[in-house]
């Protein structure tokens, strides 16, 4: 193992991101990386003391935020998979114009896209950075693959035993007030 190859993975919301980040960690370690998986705020705080690494972050943030620029100044390489591109914003173009900027893309090595469609739109809006956009899919749904279903067996059985058959509408009720209006809800 080359101990100089580090991948640092911040986790912002554990119950939403943790399993997918564990999967990424396992894949990275199998390819010779040392991995630090930890709380987003702690990684930001400790960034100056961490070894130069690839930081796999969840978003670039706005221009004034400065997070990717700071990581780059500290010698880290920033790669991003922004999982909020899956529909919360009114359109892919709105998402891209709110979540990306030339200045933050300048500090980023790669911006992973959940689909070819999103990648094509990102390239159209930010052609200078076209080589940074790469379609990878969505880590959160990778943990739904058949080989990982055992992770959820005990919890699924407990829920089924308690509630019987049901249909779960997984939603963010804050998203009802949305740019697409009623079309979003439908």
PDB file of N, CA and C in Angstrom, residues 82-161:
ATOM      1  N   UNK A  82     -22.253  15.955  -5.960  1.00  0.00           N
ATOM      2  CA  UNK A  82     -23.346  16.707  -5.342  1.00  0.00           C
ATOM      3  C   UNK A  82     -24.641  15.941  -5.549  1.00  0.00           C
ATOM      4  N   UNK A  83     -25.085  15.262  -4.507  1.00  0.00           N
ATOM      5  CA  UNK A  83     -26.241  14.379  -4.600  1.00  0.00           C
ATOM      6  C   UNK A  83     -27.571  15.116  -4.577  1.00  0.00           C
ATOM      7  N   UNK A  84     -27.546  16.427  -4.397  1.00  0.00           N
ATOM      8  CA  UNK A  84     -28.800  17.177  -4.398  1.00  0.00           C
ATOM      9  C   UNK A  84     -29.284  17.490  -5.801  1.00  0.00           C
ATOM     10  N   UNK A  85     -28.578  17.008  -6.798  1.00  0.00           N
ATOM     11  CA  UNK A  85     -28.996  17.253  -8.178  1.00  0.00           C
ATOM     12  C   UNK A  85     -30.135  16.342  -8.598  1.00  0.00           C
ATOM     13  N   UNK A  86     -30.641  15.534  -7.692  1.00  0.00           N
ATOM     14  CA  UNK A  86     -31.648  14.532  -8.034  1.00  0.00           C
ATOM     15  C   UNK A  86     -33.070  15.055  -8.059  1.00  0.00           C
ATOM     16  N   UNK A  87     -33.291  16.346  -7.950  1.00  0.00           N
ATOM     17  CA  UNK A  87     -34.660  16.813  -8.144  1.00  0.00           C
ATOM     18  C   UNK A  87     -35.161  17.891  -7.216  1.00  0.00           C
ATOM     19  N   UNK A  88     -34.412  18.292  -6.224  1.00  0.00           N
ATOM     20  CA  UNK A  88     -34.907  19.296  -5.290  1.00  0.00           C
ATOM     21  C   UNK A  88     -35.072  20.652  -5.968  1.00  0.00           C
ATOM     22  N   UNK A  89     -34.196  20.965  -6.901  1.00  0.00           N
ATOM     23  CA  UNK A  89     -34.263  22.248  -7.598  1.00  0.00           C
ATOM     24  C   UNK A  89     -35.252  22.149  -8.758  1.00  0.00           C
ATOM     25  N   UNK A  90     -35.725  23.291  -9.218  1.00  0.00           N
ATOM     26  CA  UNK A  90     -36.763  23.342 -10.251  1.00  0.00           C
ATOM     27  C   UNK A  90     -36.355  22.752 -11.576  1.00  0.00           C
ATOM     28  N   UNK A  91     -35.082  22.817 -11.897  1.00  0.00           N
ATOM     29  CA  UNK A  91     -34.582  22.263 -13.152  1.00  0.00           C
ATOM     30  C   UNK A  91     -33.090  21.991 -12.974  1.00  0.00           C
ATOM     31  N   UNK A  92     -32.533  21.153 -13.828  1.00  0.00           N
ATOM     32  CA  UNK A  92     -31.084  20.930 -13.747  1.00  0.00           C
ATOM     33  C   UNK A  92     -30.295  22.228 -13.929  1.00  0.00           C
ATOM     34  N   UNK A  93     -30.766  23.099 -14.816  1.00  0.00           N
ATOM     35  CA  UNK A  93     -30.073  24.371 -15.038  1.00  0.00           C
ATOM     36  C   UNK A  93     -30.091  25.238 -13.783  1.00  0.00           C
ATOM     37  N   UNK A  94     -31.233  25.259 -13.081  1.00  0.00           N
ATOM     38  CA  UNK A  94     -31.303  26.027 -11.834  1.00  0.00           C
ATOM     39  C   UNK A  94     -30.342  25.434 -10.806  1.00  0.00           C
ATOM     40  N   UNK A  95     -30.340  24.122 -10.693  1.00  0.00           N
ATOM     41  CA  UNK A  95     -29.420  23.464  -9.769  1.00  0.00           C
ATOM     42  C   UNK A  95     -27.974  23.842 -10.081  1.00  0.00           C
ATOM     43  N   UNK A  96     -27.589  23.709 -11.342  1.00  0.00           N
ATOM     44  CA  UNK A  96     -26.215  23.995 -11.735  1.00  0.00           C
ATOM     45  C   UNK A  96     -25.832  25.451 -11.526  1.00  0.00           C
ATOM     46  N   UNK A  97     -26.761  26.369 -11.763  1.00  0.00           N
ATOM     47  CA  UNK A  97     -26.432  27.786 -11.596  1.00  0.00           C
ATOM     48  C   UNK A  97     -26.346  28.181 -10.123  1.00  0.00           C
ATOM     49  N   UNK A  98     -27.025  27.434  -9.257  1.00  0.00           N
ATOM     50  CA  UNK A  98     -26.994  27.731  -7.819  1.00  0.00           C
ATOM     51  C   UNK A  98     -25.819  27.021  -7.137  1.00  0.00           C
ATOM     52  N   UNK A  99     -25.506  25.800  -7.565  1.00  0.00           N
ATOM     53  CA  UNK A  99     -24.539  24.965  -6.860  1.00  0.00           C
ATOM     54  C   UNK A  99     -23.126  25.000  -7.433  1.00  0.00           C
ATOM     55  N   UNK A 100     -22.954  25.613  -8.606  1.00  0.00           N
ATOM     56  CA  UNK A 100     -21.631  25.698  -9.219  1.00  0.00           C
ATOM     57  C   UNK A 100     -21.305  27.135  -9.572  1.00  0.00           C
ATOM     58  N   UNK A 101     -20.025  27.420  -9.645  1.00  0.00           N
ATOM     59  CA  UNK A 101     -19.543  28.737 -10.081  1.00  0.00           C
ATOM     60  C   UNK A 101     -18.153  28.539 -10.663  1.00  0.00           C
ATOM     61  N   UNK A 102     -17.767  29.418 -11.562  1.00  0.00           N
ATOM     62  CA  UNK A 102     -16.435  29.327 -12.173  1.00  0.00           C
ATOM     63  C   UNK A 102     -15.345  29.252 -11.096  1.00  0.00           C
ATOM     64  N   UNK A 103     -15.463  30.088 -10.063  1.00  0.00           N
ATOM     65  CA  UNK A 103     -14.422  30.161  -9.022  1.00  0.00           C
ATOM     66  C   UNK A 103     -14.295  28.865  -8.232  1.00  0.00           C
ATOM     67  N   UNK A 104     -15.417  28.227  -7.947  1.00  0.00           N
ATOM     68  CA  UNK A 104     -15.330  26.979  -7.189  1.00  0.00           C
ATOM     69  C   UNK A 104     -14.882  25.832  -8.094  1.00  0.00           C
ATOM     70  N   UNK A 105     -15.306  25.856  -9.346  1.00  0.00           N
ATOM     71  CA  UNK A 105     -14.838  24.829 -10.282  1.00  0.00           C
ATOM     72  C   UNK A 105     -13.335  24.953 -10.528  1.00  0.00           C
ATOM     73  N   UNK A 106     -12.800  26.168 -10.459  1.00  0.00           N
ATOM     74  CA  UNK A 106     -11.348  26.355 -10.597  1.00  0.00           C
ATOM     75  C   UNK A 106     -10.575  25.590  -9.525  1.00  0.00           C
ATOM     76  N   UNK A 107     -11.180  25.420  -8.355  1.00  0.00           N
ATOM     77  CA  UNK A 107     -10.514  24.749  -7.230  1.00  0.00           C
ATOM     78  C   UNK A 107     -10.791  23.244  -7.192  1.00  0.00           C
ATOM     79  N   UNK A 108     -11.538  22.761  -8.146  1.00  0.00           N
ATOM     80  CA  UNK A 108     -12.002  21.372  -8.147  1.00  0.00           C
ATOM     81  C   UNK A 108     -11.300  20.566  -9.235  1.00  0.00           C
ATOM     82  N   UNK A 109     -10.924  19.329  -8.920  1.00  0.00           N
ATOM     83  CA  UNK A 109     -10.310  18.434  -9.905  1.00  0.00           C
ATOM     84  C   UNK A 109     -11.364  17.711 -10.749  1.00  0.00           C
ATOM     85  N   UNK A 110     -12.421  17.232 -10.077  1.00  0.00           N
ATOM     86  CA  UNK A 110     -13.504  16.497 -10.734  1.00  0.00           C
ATOM     87  C   UNK A 110     -14.822  16.862 -10.080  1.00  0.00           C
ATOM     88  N   UNK A 111     -15.857  16.885 -10.909  1.00  0.00           N
ATOM     89  CA  UNK A 111     -17.221  17.063 -10.409  1.00  0.00           C
ATOM     90  C   UNK A 111     -18.016  15.915 -11.008  1.00  0.00           C
ATOM     91  N   UNK A 112     -18.339  14.933 -10.150  1.00  0.00           N
ATOM     92  CA  UNK A 112     -18.997  13.723 -10.597  1.00  0.00           C
ATOM     93  C   UNK A 112     -20.495  13.973 -10.769  1.00  0.00           C
ATOM     94  N   UNK A 113     -21.027  13.480 -11.874  1.00  0.00           N
ATOM     95  CA  UNK A 113     -22.431  13.700 -12.228  1.00  0.00           C
ATOM     96  C   UNK A 113     -23.211  12.400 -12.063  1.00  0.00           C
ATOM     97  N   UNK A 114     -24.462  12.533 -11.662  1.00  0.00           N
ATOM     98  CA  UNK A 114     -25.279  11.341 -11.455  1.00  0.00           C
ATOM     99  C   UNK A 114     -25.836  10.780 -12.760  1.00  0.00           C
ATOM    100  N   UNK A 115     -25.747  11.563 -13.853  1.00  0.00           N
ATOM    101  CA  UNK A 115     -26.264  11.098 -15.140  1.00  0.00           C
ATOM    102  C   UNK A 115     -25.539  11.798 -16.280  1.00  0.00           C
ATOM    103  N   UNK A 116     -25.628  11.201 -17.459  1.00  0.00           N
ATOM    104  CA  UNK A 116     -25.069  11.844 -18.650  1.00  0.00           C
ATOM    105  C   UNK A 116     -25.798  13.144 -18.960  1.00  0.00           C
ATOM    106  N   UNK A 117     -27.095  13.153 -18.711  1.00  0.00           N
ATOM    107  CA  UNK A 117     -27.885  14.359 -18.963  1.00  0.00           C
ATOM    108  C   UNK A 117     -27.381  15.532 -18.120  1.00  0.00           C
ATOM    109  N   UNK A 118     -27.142  15.286 -16.836  1.00  0.00           N
ATOM    110  CA  UNK A 118     -26.627  16.347 -15.970  1.00  0.00           C
ATOM    111  C   UNK A 118     -25.230  16.771 -16.421  1.00  0.00           C
ATOM    112  N   UNK A 119     -24.390  15.796 -16.767  1.00  0.00           N
ATOM    113  CA  UNK A 119     -23.048  16.115 -17.246  1.00  0.00           C
ATOM    114  C   UNK A 119     -23.111  17.002 -18.489  1.00  0.00           C
ATOM    115  N   UNK A 120     -23.961  16.654 -19.449  1.00  0.00           N
ATOM    116  CA  UNK A 120     -24.071  17.433 -20.680  1.00  0.00           C
ATOM    117  C   UNK A 120     -24.517  18.866 -20.392  1.00  0.00           C
ATOM    118  N   UNK A 121     -25.430  19.029 -19.460  1.00  0.00           N
ATOM    119  CA  UNK A 121     -25.894  20.380 -19.102  1.00  0.00           C
ATOM    120  C   UNK A 121     -24.805  21.161 -18.376  1.00  0.00           C
ATOM    121  N   UNK A 122     -24.041  20.485 -17.523  1.00  0.00           N
ATOM    122  CA  UNK A 122     -22.941  21.154 -16.822  1.00  0.00           C
ATOM    123  C   UNK A 122     -21.876  21.615 -17.817  1.00  0.00           C
ATOM    124  N   UNK A 123     -21.568  20.771 -18.789  1.00  0.00           N
ATOM    125  CA  UNK A 123     -20.583  21.131 -19.813  1.00  0.00           C
ATOM    126  C   UNK A 123     -21.072  22.346 -20.609  1.00  0.00           C
ATOM    127  N   UNK A 124     -22.355  22.373 -20.905  1.00  0.00           N
ATOM    128  CA  UNK A 124     -22.925  23.491 -21.671  1.00  0.00           C
ATOM    129  C   UNK A 124     -22.838  24.801 -20.879  1.00  0.00           C
ATOM    130  N   UNK A 125     -23.121  24.745 -19.568  1.00  0.00           N
ATOM    131  CA  UNK A 125     -23.081  25.957 -18.739  1.00  0.00           C
ATOM    132  C   UNK A 125     -21.660  26.377 -18.372  1.00  0.00           C
ATOM    133  N   UNK A 126     -20.762  25.406 -18.236  1.00  0.00           N
ATOM    134  CA  UNK A 126     -19.379  25.684 -17.810  1.00  0.00           C
ATOM    135  C   UNK A 126     -18.387  25.015 -18.762  1.00  0.00           C
ATOM    136  N   UNK A 127     -18.354  25.426 -20.036  1.00  0.00           N
ATOM    137  CA  UNK A 127     -17.515  24.735 -21.026  1.00  0.00           C
ATOM    138  C   UNK A 127     -16.021  24.764 -20.700  1.00  0.00           C
ATOM    139  N   UNK A 128     -15.583  25.791 -20.009  1.00  0.00           N
ATOM    140  CA  UNK A 128     -14.163  25.883 -19.635  1.00  0.00           C
ATOM    141  C   UNK A 128     -13.742  24.690 -18.762  1.00  0.00           C
ATOM    142  N   UNK A 129     -14.688  24.123 -18.047  1.00  0.00           N
ATOM    143  CA  UNK A 129     -14.406  23.033 -17.105  1.00  0.00           C
ATOM    144  C   UNK A 129     -14.909  21.682 -17.609  1.00  0.00           C
ATOM    145  N   UNK A 130     -15.160  21.561 -18.903  1.00  0.00           N
ATOM    146  CA  UNK A 130     -15.797  20.352 -19.436  1.00  0.00           C
ATOM    147  C   UNK A 130     -15.037  19.065 -19.090  1.00  0.00           C
ATOM    148  N   UNK A 131     -13.711  19.147 -18.983  1.00  0.00           N
ATOM    149  CA  UNK A 131     -12.925  17.948 -18.661  1.00  0.00           C
ATOM    150  C   UNK A 131     -13.090  17.502 -17.212  1.00  0.00           C
ATOM    151  N   UNK A 132     -13.703  18.319 -16.369  1.00  0.00           N
ATOM    152  CA  UNK A 132     -13.876  17.971 -14.947  1.00  0.00           C
ATOM    153  C   UNK A 132     -15.155  17.187 -14.687  1.00  0.00           C
ATOM    154  N   UNK A 133     -16.101  17.236 -15.605  1.00  0.00           N
ATOM    155  CA  UNK A 133     -17.400  16.593 -15.397  1.00  0.00           C
ATOM    156  C   UNK A 133     -17.347  15.145 -15.868  1.00  0.00           C
ATOM    157  N   UNK A 134     -17.696  14.237 -14.970  1.00  0.00           N
ATOM    158  CA  UNK A 134     -17.616  12.808 -15.265  1.00  0.00           C
ATOM    159  C   UNK A 134     -18.850  12.114 -14.690  1.00  0.00           C
ATOM    160  N   UNK A 135     -19.517  11.319 -15.498  1.00  0.00           N
ATOM    161  CA  UNK A 135     -20.697  10.591 -15.038  1.00  0.00           C
ATOM    162  C   UNK A 135     -20.268   9.368 -14.237  1.00  0.00           C
ATOM    163  N   UNK A 136     -20.790   9.259 -13.014  1.00  0.00           N
ATOM    164  CA  UNK A 136     -20.463   8.129 -12.152  1.00  0.00           C
ATOM    165  C   UNK A 136     -21.690   7.421 -11.606  1.00  0.00           C
ATOM    166  N   UNK A 137     -22.828   8.076 -11.578  1.00  0.00           N
ATOM    167  CA  UNK A 137     -23.997   7.517 -10.922  1.00  0.00           C
ATOM    168  C   UNK A 137     -24.128   8.111  -9.529  1.00  0.00           C
ATOM    169  N   UNK A 138     -24.904   7.450  -8.691  1.00  0.00           N
ATOM    170  CA  UNK A 138     -25.246   7.988  -7.371  1.00  0.00           C
ATOM    171  C   UNK A 138     -24.899   6.969  -6.291  1.00  0.00           C
ATOM    172  N   UNK A 139     -23.929   7.300  -5.445  1.00  0.00           N
ATOM    173  CA  UNK A 139     -23.490   6.389  -4.386  1.00  0.00           C
ATOM    174  C   UNK A 139     -24.632   5.935  -3.478  1.00  0.00           C
ATOM    175  N   UNK A 140     -25.518   6.855  -3.154  1.00  0.00           N
ATOM    176  CA  UNK A 140     -26.603   6.493  -2.227  1.00  0.00           C
ATOM    177  C   UNK A 140     -27.451   5.354  -2.757  1.00  0.00           C
ATOM    178  N   UNK A 141     -27.617   5.275  -4.072  1.00  0.00           N
ATOM    179  CA  UNK A 141     -28.414   4.180  -4.617  1.00  0.00           C
ATOM    180  C   UNK A 141     -27.575   2.938  -4.882  1.00  0.00           C
ATOM    181  N   UNK A 142     -26.263   3.082  -4.938  1.00  0.00           N
ATOM    182  CA  UNK A 142     -25.408   1.901  -5.088  1.00  0.00           C
ATOM    183  C   UNK A 142     -25.573   0.947  -3.908  1.00  0.00           C
ATOM    184  N   UNK A 143     -25.834   1.482  -2.729  1.00  0.00           N
ATOM    185  CA  UNK A 143     -25.998   0.595  -1.563  1.00  0.00           C
ATOM    186  C   UNK A 143     -27.336  -0.144  -1.589  1.00  0.00           C
ATOM    187  N   UNK A 144     -28.191   0.151  -2.564  1.00  0.00           N
ATOM    188  CA  UNK A 144     -29.444  -0.596  -2.734  1.00  0.00           C
ATOM    189  C   UNK A 144     -29.248  -1.852  -3.573  1.00  0.00           C
ATOM    190  N   UNK A 145     -28.068  -2.020  -4.151  1.00  0.00           N
ATOM    191  CA  UNK A 145     -27.829  -3.179  -5.007  1.00  0.00           C
ATOM    192  C   UNK A 145     -28.051  -4.475  -4.229  1.00  0.00           C
ATOM    193  N   UNK A 146     -28.406  -5.511  -4.947  1.00  0.00           N
ATOM    194  CA  UNK A 146     -28.757  -6.798  -4.344  1.00  0.00           C
ATOM    195  C   UNK A 146     -27.701  -7.301  -3.359  1.00  0.00           C
ATOM    196  N   UNK A 147     -26.417  -7.167  -3.723  1.00  0.00           N
ATOM    197  CA  UNK A 147     -25.369  -7.706  -2.849  1.00  0.00           C
ATOM    198  C   UNK A 147     -25.267  -6.981  -1.508  1.00  0.00           C
ATOM    199  N   UNK A 148     -25.921  -5.827  -1.381  1.00  0.00           N
ATOM    200  CA  UNK A 148     -25.871  -5.085  -0.120  1.00  0.00           C
ATOM    201  C   UNK A 148     -27.186  -5.138   0.663  1.00  0.00           C
ATOM    202  N   UNK A 149     -28.173  -5.853   0.163  1.00  0.00           N
ATOM    203  CA  UNK A 149     -29.473  -5.874   0.818  1.00  0.00           C
ATOM    204  C   UNK A 149     -29.429  -6.439   2.236  1.00  0.00           C
ATOM    205  N   UNK A 150     -28.449  -7.255   2.519  1.00  0.00           N
ATOM    206  CA  UNK A 150     -28.311  -7.811   3.865  1.00  0.00           C
ATOM    207  C   UNK A 150     -28.125  -6.740   4.938  1.00  0.00           C
ATOM    208  N   UNK A 151     -27.583  -5.590   4.543  1.00  0.00           N
ATOM    209  CA  UNK A 151     -27.420  -4.491   5.495  1.00  0.00           C
ATOM    210  C   UNK A 151     -28.748  -4.086   6.127  1.00  0.00           C
ATOM    211  N   UNK A 152     -29.824  -4.252   5.360  1.00  0.00           N
ATOM    212  CA  UNK A 152     -31.121  -3.727   5.785  1.00  0.00           C
ATOM    213  C   UNK A 152     -32.091  -4.804   6.275  1.00  0.00           C
ATOM    214  N   UNK A 153     -31.709  -6.061   6.211  1.00  0.00           N
ATOM    215  CA  UNK A 153     -32.638  -7.150   6.515  1.00  0.00           C
ATOM    216  C   UNK A 153     -33.275  -7.049   7.891  1.00  0.00           C
ATOM    217  N   UNK A 154     -32.471  -6.916   8.918  1.00  0.00           N
ATOM    218  CA  UNK A 154     -33.014  -6.893  10.287  1.00  0.00           C
ATOM    219  C   UNK A 154     -33.928  -5.688  10.485  1.00  0.00           C
ATOM    220  N   UNK A 155     -33.505  -4.530   9.990  1.00  0.00           N
ATOM    221  CA  UNK A 155     -34.326  -3.324  10.151  1.00  0.00           C
ATOM    222  C   UNK A 155     -35.628  -3.440   9.345  1.00  0.00           C
ATOM    223  N   UNK A 156     -35.552  -3.981   8.139  1.00  0.00           N
ATOM    224  CA  UNK A 156     -36.751  -4.158   7.321  1.00  0.00           C
ATOM    225  C   UNK A 156     -37.742  -5.104   7.992  1.00  0.00           C
ATOM    226  N   UNK A 157     -37.228  -6.188   8.554  1.00  0.00           N
ATOM    227  CA  UNK A 157     -38.102  -7.143   9.236  1.00  0.00           C
ATOM    228  C   UNK A 157     -38.770  -6.493  10.453  1.00  0.00           C
ATOM    229  N   UNK A 158     -37.989  -5.730  11.218  1.00  0.00           N
ATOM    230  CA  UNK A 158     -38.546  -5.063  12.395  1.00  0.00           C
ATOM    231  C   UNK A 158     -39.671  -4.094  11.993  1.00  0.00           C
ATOM    232  N   UNK A 159     -39.459  -3.330  10.936  1.00  0.00           N
ATOM    233  CA  UNK A 159     -40.476  -2.370  10.478  1.00  0.00           C
ATOM    234  C   UNK A 159     -41.704  -3.101   9.950  1.00  0.00           C
ATOM    235  N   UNK A 160     -41.491  -4.159   9.159  1.00  0.00           N
ATOM    236  CA  UNK A 160     -42.628  -4.939   8.637  1.00  0.00           C
ATOM    237  C   UNK A 160     -43.420  -5.595   9.762  1.00  0.00           C
ATOM    238  N   UNK A 161     -42.718  -6.126  10.757  1.00  0.00           N
ATOM    239  CA  UNK A 161     -43.403  -6.746  11.894  1.00  0.00           C
ATOM    240  C   UNK A 161     -44.243  -5.726  12.651  1.00  0.00           C
TER     241      UNK A 161
END
